CSV table of C-alpha atoms and ligand atoms in Angstrom, one decimal:
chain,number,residue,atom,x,y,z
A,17,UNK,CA,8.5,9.5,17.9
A,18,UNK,CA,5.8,11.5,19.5
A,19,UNK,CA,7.1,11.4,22.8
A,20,UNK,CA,10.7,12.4,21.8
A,21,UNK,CA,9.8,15.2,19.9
A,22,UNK,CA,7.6,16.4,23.1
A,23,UNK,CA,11.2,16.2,24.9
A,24,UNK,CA,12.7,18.0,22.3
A,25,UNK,CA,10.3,20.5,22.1
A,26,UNK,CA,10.4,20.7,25.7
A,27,UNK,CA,14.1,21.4,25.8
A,28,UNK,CA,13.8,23.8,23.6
A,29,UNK,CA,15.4,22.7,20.6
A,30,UNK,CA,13.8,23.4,16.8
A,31,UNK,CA,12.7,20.1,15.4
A,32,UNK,CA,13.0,20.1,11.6
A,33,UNK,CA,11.5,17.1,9.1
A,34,UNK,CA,12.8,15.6,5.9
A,35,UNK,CA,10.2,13.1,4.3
A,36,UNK,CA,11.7,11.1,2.0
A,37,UNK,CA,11.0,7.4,1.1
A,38,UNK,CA,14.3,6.4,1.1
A,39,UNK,CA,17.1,4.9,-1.0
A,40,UNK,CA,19.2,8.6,-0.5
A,41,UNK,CA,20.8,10.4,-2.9
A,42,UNK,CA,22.6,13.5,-2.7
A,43,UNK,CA,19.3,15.4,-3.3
A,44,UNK,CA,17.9,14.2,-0.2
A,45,UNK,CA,21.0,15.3,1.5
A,46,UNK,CA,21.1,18.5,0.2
A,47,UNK,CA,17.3,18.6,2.1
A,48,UNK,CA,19.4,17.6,5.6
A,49,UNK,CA,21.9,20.1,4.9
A,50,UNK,CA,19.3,22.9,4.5
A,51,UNK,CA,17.5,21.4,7.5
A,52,UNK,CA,20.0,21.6,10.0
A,53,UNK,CA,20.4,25.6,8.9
A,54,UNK,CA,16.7,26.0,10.4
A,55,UNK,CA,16.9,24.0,13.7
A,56,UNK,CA,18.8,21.9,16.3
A,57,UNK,CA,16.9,18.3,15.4
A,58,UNK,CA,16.8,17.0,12.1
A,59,UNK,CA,14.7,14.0,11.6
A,60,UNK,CA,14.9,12.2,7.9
A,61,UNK,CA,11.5,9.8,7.6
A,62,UNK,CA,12.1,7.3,5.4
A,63,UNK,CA,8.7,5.7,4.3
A,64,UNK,CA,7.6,4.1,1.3
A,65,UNK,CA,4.2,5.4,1.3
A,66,UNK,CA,1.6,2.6,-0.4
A,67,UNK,CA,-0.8,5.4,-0.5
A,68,UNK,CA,0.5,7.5,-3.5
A,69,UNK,CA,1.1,4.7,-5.5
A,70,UNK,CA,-2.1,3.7,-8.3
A,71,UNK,CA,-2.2,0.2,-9.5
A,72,UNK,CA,0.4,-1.1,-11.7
A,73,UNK,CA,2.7,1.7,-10.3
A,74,UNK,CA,6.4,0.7,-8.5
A,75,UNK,CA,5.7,0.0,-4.9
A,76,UNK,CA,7.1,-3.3,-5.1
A,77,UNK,CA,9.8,-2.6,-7.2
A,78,UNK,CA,10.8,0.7,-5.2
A,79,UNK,CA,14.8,0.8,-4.3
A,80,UNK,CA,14.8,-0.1,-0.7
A,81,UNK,CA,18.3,-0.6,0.9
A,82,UNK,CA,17.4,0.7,4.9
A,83,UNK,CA,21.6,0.3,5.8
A,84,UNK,CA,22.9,2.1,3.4
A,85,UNK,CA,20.3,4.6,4.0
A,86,UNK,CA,21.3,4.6,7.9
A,87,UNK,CA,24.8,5.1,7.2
A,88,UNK,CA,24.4,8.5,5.2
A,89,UNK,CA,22.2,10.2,7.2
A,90,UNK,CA,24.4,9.8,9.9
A,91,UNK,CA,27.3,11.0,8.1
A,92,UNK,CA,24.7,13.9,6.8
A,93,UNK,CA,24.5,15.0,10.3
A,94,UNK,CA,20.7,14.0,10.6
A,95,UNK,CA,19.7,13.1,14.3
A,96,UNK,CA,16.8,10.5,14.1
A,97,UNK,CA,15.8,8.2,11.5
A,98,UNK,CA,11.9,7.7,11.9
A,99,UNK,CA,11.0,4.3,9.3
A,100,UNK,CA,7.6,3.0,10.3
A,101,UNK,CA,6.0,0.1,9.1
A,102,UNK,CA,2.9,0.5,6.5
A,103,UNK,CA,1.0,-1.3,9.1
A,104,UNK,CA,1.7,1.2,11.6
A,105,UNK,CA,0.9,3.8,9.5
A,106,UNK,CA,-2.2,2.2,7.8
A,107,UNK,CA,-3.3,0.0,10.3
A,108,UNK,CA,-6.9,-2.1,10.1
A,109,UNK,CA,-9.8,-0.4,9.5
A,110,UNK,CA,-7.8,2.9,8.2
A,111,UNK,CA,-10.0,5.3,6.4
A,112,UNK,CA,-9.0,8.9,7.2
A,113,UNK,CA,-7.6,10.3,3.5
A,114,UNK,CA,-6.4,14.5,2.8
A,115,UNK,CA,-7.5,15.5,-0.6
A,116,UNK,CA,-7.2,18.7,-2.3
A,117,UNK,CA,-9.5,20.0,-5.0
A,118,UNK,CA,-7.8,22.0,-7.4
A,119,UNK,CA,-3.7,21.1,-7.6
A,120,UNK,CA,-4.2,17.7,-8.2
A,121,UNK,CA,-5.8,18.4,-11.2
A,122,UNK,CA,-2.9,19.4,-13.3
A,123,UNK,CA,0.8,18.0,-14.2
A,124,UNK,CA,1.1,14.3,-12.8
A,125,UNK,CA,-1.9,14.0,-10.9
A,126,UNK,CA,-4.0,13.6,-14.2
A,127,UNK,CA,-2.0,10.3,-14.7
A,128,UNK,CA,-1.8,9.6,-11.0
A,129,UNK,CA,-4.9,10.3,-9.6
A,130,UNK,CA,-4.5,8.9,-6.1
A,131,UNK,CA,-0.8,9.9,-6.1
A,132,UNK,CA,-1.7,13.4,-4.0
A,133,UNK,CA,-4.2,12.4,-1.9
A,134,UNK,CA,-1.8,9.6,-0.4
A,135,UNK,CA,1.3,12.3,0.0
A,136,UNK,CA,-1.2,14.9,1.4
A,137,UNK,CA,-2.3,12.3,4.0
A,138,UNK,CA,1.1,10.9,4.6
A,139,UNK,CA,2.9,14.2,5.4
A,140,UNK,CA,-0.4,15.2,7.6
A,141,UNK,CA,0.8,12.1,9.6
A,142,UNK,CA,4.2,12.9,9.7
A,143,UNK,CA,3.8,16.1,10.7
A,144,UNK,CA,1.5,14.8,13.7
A,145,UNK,CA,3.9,12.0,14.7
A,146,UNK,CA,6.9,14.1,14.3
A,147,UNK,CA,5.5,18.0,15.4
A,148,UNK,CA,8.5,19.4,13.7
A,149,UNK,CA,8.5,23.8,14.1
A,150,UNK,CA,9.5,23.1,9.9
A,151,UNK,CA,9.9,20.6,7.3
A,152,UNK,CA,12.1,20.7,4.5
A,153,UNK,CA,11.0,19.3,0.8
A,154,UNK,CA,12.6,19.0,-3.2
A,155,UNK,CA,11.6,21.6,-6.0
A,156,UNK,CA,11.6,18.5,-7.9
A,157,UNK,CA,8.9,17.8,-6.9
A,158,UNK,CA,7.3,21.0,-7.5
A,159,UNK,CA,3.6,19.8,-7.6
A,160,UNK,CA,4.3,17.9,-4.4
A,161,UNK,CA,5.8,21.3,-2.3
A,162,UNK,CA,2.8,23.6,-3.6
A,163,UNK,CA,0.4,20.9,-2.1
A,164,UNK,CA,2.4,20.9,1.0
A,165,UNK,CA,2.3,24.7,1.5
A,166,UNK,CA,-1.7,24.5,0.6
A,167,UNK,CA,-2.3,22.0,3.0
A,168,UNK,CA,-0.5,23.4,5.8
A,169,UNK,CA,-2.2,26.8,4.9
A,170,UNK,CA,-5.4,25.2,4.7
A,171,UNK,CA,-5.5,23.1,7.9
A,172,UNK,CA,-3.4,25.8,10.4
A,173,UNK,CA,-0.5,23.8,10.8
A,174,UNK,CA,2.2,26.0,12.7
A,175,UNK,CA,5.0,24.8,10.5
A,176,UNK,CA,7.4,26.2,8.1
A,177,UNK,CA,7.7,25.1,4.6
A,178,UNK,CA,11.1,25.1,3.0
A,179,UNK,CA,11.6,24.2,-0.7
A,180,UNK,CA,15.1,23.1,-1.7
A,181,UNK,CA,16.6,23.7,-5.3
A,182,UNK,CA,17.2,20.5,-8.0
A,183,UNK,CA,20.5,18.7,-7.5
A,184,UNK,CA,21.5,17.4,-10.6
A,185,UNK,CA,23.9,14.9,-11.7
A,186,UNK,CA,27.0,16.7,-13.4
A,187,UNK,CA,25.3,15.9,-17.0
A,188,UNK,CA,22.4,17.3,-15.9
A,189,UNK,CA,19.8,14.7,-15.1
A,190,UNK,CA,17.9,15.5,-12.2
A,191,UNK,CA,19.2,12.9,-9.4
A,192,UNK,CA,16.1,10.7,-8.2
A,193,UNK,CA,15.7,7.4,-6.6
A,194,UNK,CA,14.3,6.2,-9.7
A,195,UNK,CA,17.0,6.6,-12.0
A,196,UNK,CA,18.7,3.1,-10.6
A,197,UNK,CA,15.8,1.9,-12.8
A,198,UNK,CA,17.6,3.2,-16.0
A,199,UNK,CA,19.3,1.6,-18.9
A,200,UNK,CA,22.8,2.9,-20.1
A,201,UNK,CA,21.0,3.9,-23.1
A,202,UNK,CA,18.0,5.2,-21.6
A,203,UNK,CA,20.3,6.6,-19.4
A,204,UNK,CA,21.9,8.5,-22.2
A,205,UNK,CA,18.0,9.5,-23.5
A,206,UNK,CA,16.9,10.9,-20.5
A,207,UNK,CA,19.2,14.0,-20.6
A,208,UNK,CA,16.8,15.5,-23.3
A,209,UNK,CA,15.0,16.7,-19.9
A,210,UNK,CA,17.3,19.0,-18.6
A,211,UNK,CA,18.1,19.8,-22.1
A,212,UNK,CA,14.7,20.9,-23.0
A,213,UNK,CA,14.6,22.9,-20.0
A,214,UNK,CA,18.1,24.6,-20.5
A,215,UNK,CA,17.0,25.4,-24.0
A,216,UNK,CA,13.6,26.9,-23.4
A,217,UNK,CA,15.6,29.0,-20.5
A,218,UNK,CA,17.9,30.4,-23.7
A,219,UNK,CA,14.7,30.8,-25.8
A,220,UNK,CA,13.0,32.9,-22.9
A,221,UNK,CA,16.2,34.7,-22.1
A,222,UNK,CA,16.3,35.9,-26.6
A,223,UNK,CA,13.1,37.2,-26.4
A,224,UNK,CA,10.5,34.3,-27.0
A,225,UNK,CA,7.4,35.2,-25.2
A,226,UNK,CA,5.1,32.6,-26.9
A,227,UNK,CA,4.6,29.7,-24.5
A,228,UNK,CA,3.2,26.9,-27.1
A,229,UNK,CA,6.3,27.4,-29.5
A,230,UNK,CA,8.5,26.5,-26.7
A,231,UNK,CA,6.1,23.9,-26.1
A,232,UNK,CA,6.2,22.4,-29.2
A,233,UNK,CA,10.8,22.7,-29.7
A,234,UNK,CA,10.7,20.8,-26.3
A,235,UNK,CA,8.2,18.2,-27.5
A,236,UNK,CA,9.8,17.5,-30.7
A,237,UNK,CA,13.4,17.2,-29.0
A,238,UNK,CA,11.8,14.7,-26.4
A,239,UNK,CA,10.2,13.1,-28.8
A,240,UNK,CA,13.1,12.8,-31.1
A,241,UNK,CA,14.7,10.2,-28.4
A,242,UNK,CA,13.7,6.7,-29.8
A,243,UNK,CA,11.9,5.7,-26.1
A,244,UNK,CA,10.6,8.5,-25.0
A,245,UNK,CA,7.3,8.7,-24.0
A,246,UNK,CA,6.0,12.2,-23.2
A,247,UNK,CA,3.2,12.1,-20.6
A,248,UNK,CA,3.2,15.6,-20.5
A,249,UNK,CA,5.5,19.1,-20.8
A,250,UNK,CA,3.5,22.0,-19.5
A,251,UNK,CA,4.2,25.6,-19.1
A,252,UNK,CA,2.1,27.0,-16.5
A,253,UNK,CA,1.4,29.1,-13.6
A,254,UNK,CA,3.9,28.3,-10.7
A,255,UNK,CA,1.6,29.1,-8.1
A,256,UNK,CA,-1.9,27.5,-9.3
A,257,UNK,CA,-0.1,25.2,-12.3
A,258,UNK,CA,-3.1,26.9,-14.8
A,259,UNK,CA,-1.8,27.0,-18.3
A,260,UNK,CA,-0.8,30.4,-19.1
A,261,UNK,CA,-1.1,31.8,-22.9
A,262,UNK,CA,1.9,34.5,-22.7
A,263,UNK,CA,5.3,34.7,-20.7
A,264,UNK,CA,5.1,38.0,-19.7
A,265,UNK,CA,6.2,36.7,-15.8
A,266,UNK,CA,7.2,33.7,-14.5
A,267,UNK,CA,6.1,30.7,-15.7
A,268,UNK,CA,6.6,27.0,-14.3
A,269,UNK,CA,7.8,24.3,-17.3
A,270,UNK,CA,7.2,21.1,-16.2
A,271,UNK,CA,7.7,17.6,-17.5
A,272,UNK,CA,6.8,14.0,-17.1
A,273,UNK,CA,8.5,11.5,-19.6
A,274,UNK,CA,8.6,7.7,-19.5
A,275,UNK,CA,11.1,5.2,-20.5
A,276,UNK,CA,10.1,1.9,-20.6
A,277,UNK,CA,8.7,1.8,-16.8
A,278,UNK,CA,10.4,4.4,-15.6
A,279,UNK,CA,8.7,7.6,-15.3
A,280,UNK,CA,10.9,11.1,-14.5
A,281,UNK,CA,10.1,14.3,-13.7
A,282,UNK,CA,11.4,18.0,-14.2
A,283,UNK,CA,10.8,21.6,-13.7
A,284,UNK,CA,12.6,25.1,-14.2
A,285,UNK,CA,10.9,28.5,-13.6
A,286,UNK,CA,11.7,30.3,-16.8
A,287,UNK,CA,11.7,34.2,-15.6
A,288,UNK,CA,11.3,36.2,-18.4
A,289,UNK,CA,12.6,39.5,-16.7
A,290,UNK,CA,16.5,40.4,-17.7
B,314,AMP,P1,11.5,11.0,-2.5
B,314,AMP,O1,12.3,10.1,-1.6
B,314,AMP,O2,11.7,10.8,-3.9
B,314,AMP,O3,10.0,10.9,-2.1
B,314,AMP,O4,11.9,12.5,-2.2
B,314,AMP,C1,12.0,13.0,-0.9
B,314,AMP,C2,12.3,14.4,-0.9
B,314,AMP,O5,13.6,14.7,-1.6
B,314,AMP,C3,11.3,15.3,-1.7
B,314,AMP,O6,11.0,16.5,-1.0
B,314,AMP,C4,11.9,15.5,-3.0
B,314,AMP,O7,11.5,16.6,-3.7
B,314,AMP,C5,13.4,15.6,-2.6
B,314,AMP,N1,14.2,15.3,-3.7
B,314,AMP,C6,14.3,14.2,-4.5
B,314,AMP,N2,15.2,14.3,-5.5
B,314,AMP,C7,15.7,15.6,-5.4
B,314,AMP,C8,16.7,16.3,-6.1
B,314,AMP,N3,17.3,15.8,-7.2
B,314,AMP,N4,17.0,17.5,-5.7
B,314,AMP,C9,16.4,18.1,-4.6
B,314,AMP,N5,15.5,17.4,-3.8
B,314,AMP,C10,15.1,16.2,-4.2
C-alpha cells in the first residue's frame, strides 16, 4: 500500500482515504462520492478495528461480507480497496496506542472507554500506510471526526479533513452498519432518534433557548419506546462537546440509545440563528 501510494504520489495524482470497517451502505458511498471531488485516487479501507471495541462489545458479531463490499466500491468509482488483516495491523508484541485527553471524555467514550484511543491509533496507521493528501469521514460519527481533526492538528499531519453530512434512510433513521442488527419492531422504535432530533430542530427554530427542556421532551419521547435504553442525549458544544447551559449559538445534540444489543448513534447541530 505504501509503495503504491509513493507511485501515486509520484505521478502526481491526489490520493484521498475513506476508512470504513466495512459492510457499505450508501453512507459510506456518499464518503467515496465526496472523495473523488478532492482527488484523482480514492482508496476505501475496510478494517474491522479490534482496537475500539471494549469487552463484551460486537467484534465478533460485526457484519462482514468482503464481496459484496468489493463489488460497490467498484461501481462507487473507488480505486483501491486496502483490507488488512488484524495481525498485520497488530502484529506481536504491539504496543504503540494514540490517546487524547479531553474529547474522549464526553458522549460515547464515557461508555466506551477504549473505543477512541483504538480509532485514534488506527486512522494514525492508515494515514501512514496510505499517505493520502485528505481523508474523508461521516458526521455521524461526530465525536469520531472532531478527534480526527485534533489529532491531525496535534501531531502535524499534512492532511485534509473532510466531514460528510448523515445519509438517512427515507424514514429517517440514520443508515449504519449496525442496523442489520435490528428487529422489525425495534426497527420501528428506533425512529424516535431522528424524531427527537427533528423536534428539538422545531423547538429551537420557535424560540426555545433552554437546553435541559429540550433535553428532557427528547428523553421522555425516547424513553416512551418500550426498549429503549437511553445511554445518553446531550446538548453540547460542537467544537469541545462541553455541556452548554443556553442556546444562544450552535449547539451539538447528540444521542446514544440501545436496543437490546444494538447500540445507535445520532447528532444534528441545532443553530439557533433565523
Ligand atoms: P464505519 O464503517 O461505521 O466505521 O463508518 C465508516 C465511515 O462512514 C465513518 O466516517 C462514518 O462516519 C461514515 N458513515 C457511517 N454511516 C454514515 C451515514 N449514515 N452517513 C454518512 N457517513 C456515514
Amino acid at each position: 500500500m505504501q509503495a503504491h501510494s509513493d507511485q501515486a504520489r509520484i505521478s502526481g495524482k491526489t490520493v484521498v482515504l475513506v476508512p470504513t470497517m466495512g459492510y457499505l451502505h450508501p453512507g459510506h458511498l456518499s464518503l467515496v462520492a465526496e472523495a473523488k471531488k478532492h482527488g484523482d485516487e480514492v482508496v476505501v479501507s475496510i478494517f474491522v478495528n479490534p482496537a475500539q471495541f471494549g469487552p463484551g462489545e460486537d467484534l465478533e458479531a460485526y457484519p462482514r461480507d468482503f464481496d459484496r463490499d468489493r463489488a460497490l466500491c467498484r461501481e462507487a468509482g473507488a480505486d483501491v480497496i486496502f483490507a488488512p488483516d488484524p495481525d498485520t495491523i497488530y502484529g506481536p508484541g504491539y504496543q504503540t496506542y494514540v490517546t487524547l485527553e479531553k474529547l474522549p471524555q464526553h458522549l460515547c467514550g464515557l461508555s466506551r472507554p477504549v473505543h477512541f484511543r483504538g480509532v485514534a491509533t488506527v486512522v494514525t496507521k492508515l494515514f501512514n500506510i496510505v499517505k493520502p493528501h485528505a481523508a474523508v469521514f461521516g458526521q455521524k460519527d461526530y465525536q469520531q471526526l472532531l478527534v480526527i481533526q485534533r489529532v491531525v492538528r496535534d501531531l502535524n499531519f499534512d492532511i485534509d479533513i473532510i466531514g460528510a453530512p448523515i445519509v438517512r434512510e427515507p424514514d429517517g433513521l440514520a443508515m449504519s452498519s449496525r442496523n442489520t442488527y435490528l428487529t422489525p419492531d425495534h426497527r420501528r422504535q428506533a425512529l424516535c432518534l431522528s424524531r427527537s432530533l427533528d423536534r428539538a430542530r422545531e423547538r429551537v427554530q420557535a424560540g426555545e433557548t433552554d437546553p435541559d427542556r429540550i433535553r428532557r421532551e427528547a428523553l421522555e419521547s425516547i424513553e416512551a419506546r418500550p426498549d429503549a435504553v437511553v445511554d445518553y442525549v446531550t446538548l453540547c458544544d460542537p467544537h469541545t462537546l462541553e455541556p452548554v447551559s443556553t442556546l444562544n449559538r450552535p449547539v451539538l445534540m447528540a444521542l446514544a440509545v440501545k436496543f437490546g444489543k444494538t447500540r445507535l448513534i445520532d447528532n444534528r447541530i441545532l443553530d439557533p440563528r433565523p
